GROMACS .gro file of C-alpha atoms in nm:
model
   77
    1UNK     CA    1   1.659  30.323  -4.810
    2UNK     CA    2   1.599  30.003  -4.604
    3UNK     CA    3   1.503  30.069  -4.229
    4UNK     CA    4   1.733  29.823  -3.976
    5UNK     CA    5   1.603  29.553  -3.881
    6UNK     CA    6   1.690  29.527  -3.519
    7UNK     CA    7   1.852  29.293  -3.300
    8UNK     CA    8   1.929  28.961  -3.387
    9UNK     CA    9   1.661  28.701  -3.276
   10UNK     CA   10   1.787  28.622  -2.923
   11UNK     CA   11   2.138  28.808  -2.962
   12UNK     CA   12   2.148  28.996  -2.680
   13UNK     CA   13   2.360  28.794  -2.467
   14UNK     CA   14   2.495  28.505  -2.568
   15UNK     CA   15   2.654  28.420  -2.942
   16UNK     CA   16   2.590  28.132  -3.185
   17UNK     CA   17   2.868  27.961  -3.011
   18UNK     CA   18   2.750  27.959  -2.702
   19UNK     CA   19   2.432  27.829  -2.782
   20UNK     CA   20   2.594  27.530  -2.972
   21UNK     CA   21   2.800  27.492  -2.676
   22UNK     CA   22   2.498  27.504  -2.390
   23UNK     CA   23   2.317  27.247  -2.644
   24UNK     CA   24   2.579  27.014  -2.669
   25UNK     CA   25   2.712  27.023  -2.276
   26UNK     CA   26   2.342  26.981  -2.192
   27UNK     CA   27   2.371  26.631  -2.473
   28UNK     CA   28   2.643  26.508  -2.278
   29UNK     CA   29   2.476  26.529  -1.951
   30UNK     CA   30   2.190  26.397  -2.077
   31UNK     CA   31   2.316  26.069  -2.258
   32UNK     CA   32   2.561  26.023  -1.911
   33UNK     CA   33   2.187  26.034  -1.723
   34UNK     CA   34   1.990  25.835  -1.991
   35UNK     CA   35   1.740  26.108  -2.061
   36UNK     CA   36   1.626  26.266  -2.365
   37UNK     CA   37   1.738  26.559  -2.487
   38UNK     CA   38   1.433  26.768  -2.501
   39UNK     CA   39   1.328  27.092  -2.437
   40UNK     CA   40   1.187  27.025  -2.093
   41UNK     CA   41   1.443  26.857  -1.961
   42UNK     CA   42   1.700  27.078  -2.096
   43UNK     CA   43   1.547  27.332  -1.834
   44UNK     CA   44   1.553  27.138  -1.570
   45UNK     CA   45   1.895  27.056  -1.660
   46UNK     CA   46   2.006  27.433  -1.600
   47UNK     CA   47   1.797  27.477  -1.296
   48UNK     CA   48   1.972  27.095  -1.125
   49UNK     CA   49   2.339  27.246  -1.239
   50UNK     CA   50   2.282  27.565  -1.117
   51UNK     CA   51   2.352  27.709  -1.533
   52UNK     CA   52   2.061  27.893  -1.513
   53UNK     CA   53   2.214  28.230  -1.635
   54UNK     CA   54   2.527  28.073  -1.783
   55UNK     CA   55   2.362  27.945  -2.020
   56UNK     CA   56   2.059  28.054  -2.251
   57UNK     CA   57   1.736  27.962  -2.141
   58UNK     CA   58   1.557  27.640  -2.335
   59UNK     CA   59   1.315  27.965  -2.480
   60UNK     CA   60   1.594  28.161  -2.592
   61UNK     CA   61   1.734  27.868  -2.791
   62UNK     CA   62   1.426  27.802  -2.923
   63UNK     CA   63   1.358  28.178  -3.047
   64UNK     CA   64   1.723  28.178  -3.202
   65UNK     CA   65   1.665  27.847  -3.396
   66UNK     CA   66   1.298  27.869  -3.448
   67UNK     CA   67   1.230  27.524  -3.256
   68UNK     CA   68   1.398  27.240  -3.078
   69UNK     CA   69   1.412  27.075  -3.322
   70UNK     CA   70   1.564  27.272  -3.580
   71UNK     CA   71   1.804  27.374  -3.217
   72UNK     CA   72   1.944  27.013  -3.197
   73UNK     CA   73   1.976  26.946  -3.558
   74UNK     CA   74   2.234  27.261  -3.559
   75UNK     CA   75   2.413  27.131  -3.263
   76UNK     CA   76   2.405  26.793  -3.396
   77UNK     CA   77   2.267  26.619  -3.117
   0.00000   0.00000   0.00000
């Protein structure tokens, strides 16, 4: 017999949807502002919008994708 697992990697409060949808509102923001879409300014994205809390933290997304990277390229951004 197989012990669990646990939780899903950063699944406590948001789902794979929102995630995809915090990554891509933050792309559209970004592109309107002529900014990159990076990790650091995806932060200071949810702190200047007041989404801090609405939507996952730039560490979160990074622990549920295993980078930025790898974050944006599952977005498609």
């Amino acid at each position: 017999m197989r012990a669990q697992s646990g939780r899903k990697r950063g699944g406590l409060k948001f789902s794979d949807r929102d995630y995809i949808n915090a990554l891509r509102a933050f792309a559209t923001w970004s592109a309107k502002h002529g900014s990159s879409p990076s990790y650091k300014t995806y932060q200071e994205w949810l702190e200047k919008t007041g989404r801090r809390g609405v939507f996952p933290s730039g560490a979160a997304i990074r622990q549920r994708f295993g980078s930025w990277r790898a974050a944006a390229s599952a977005a498609q951004i």
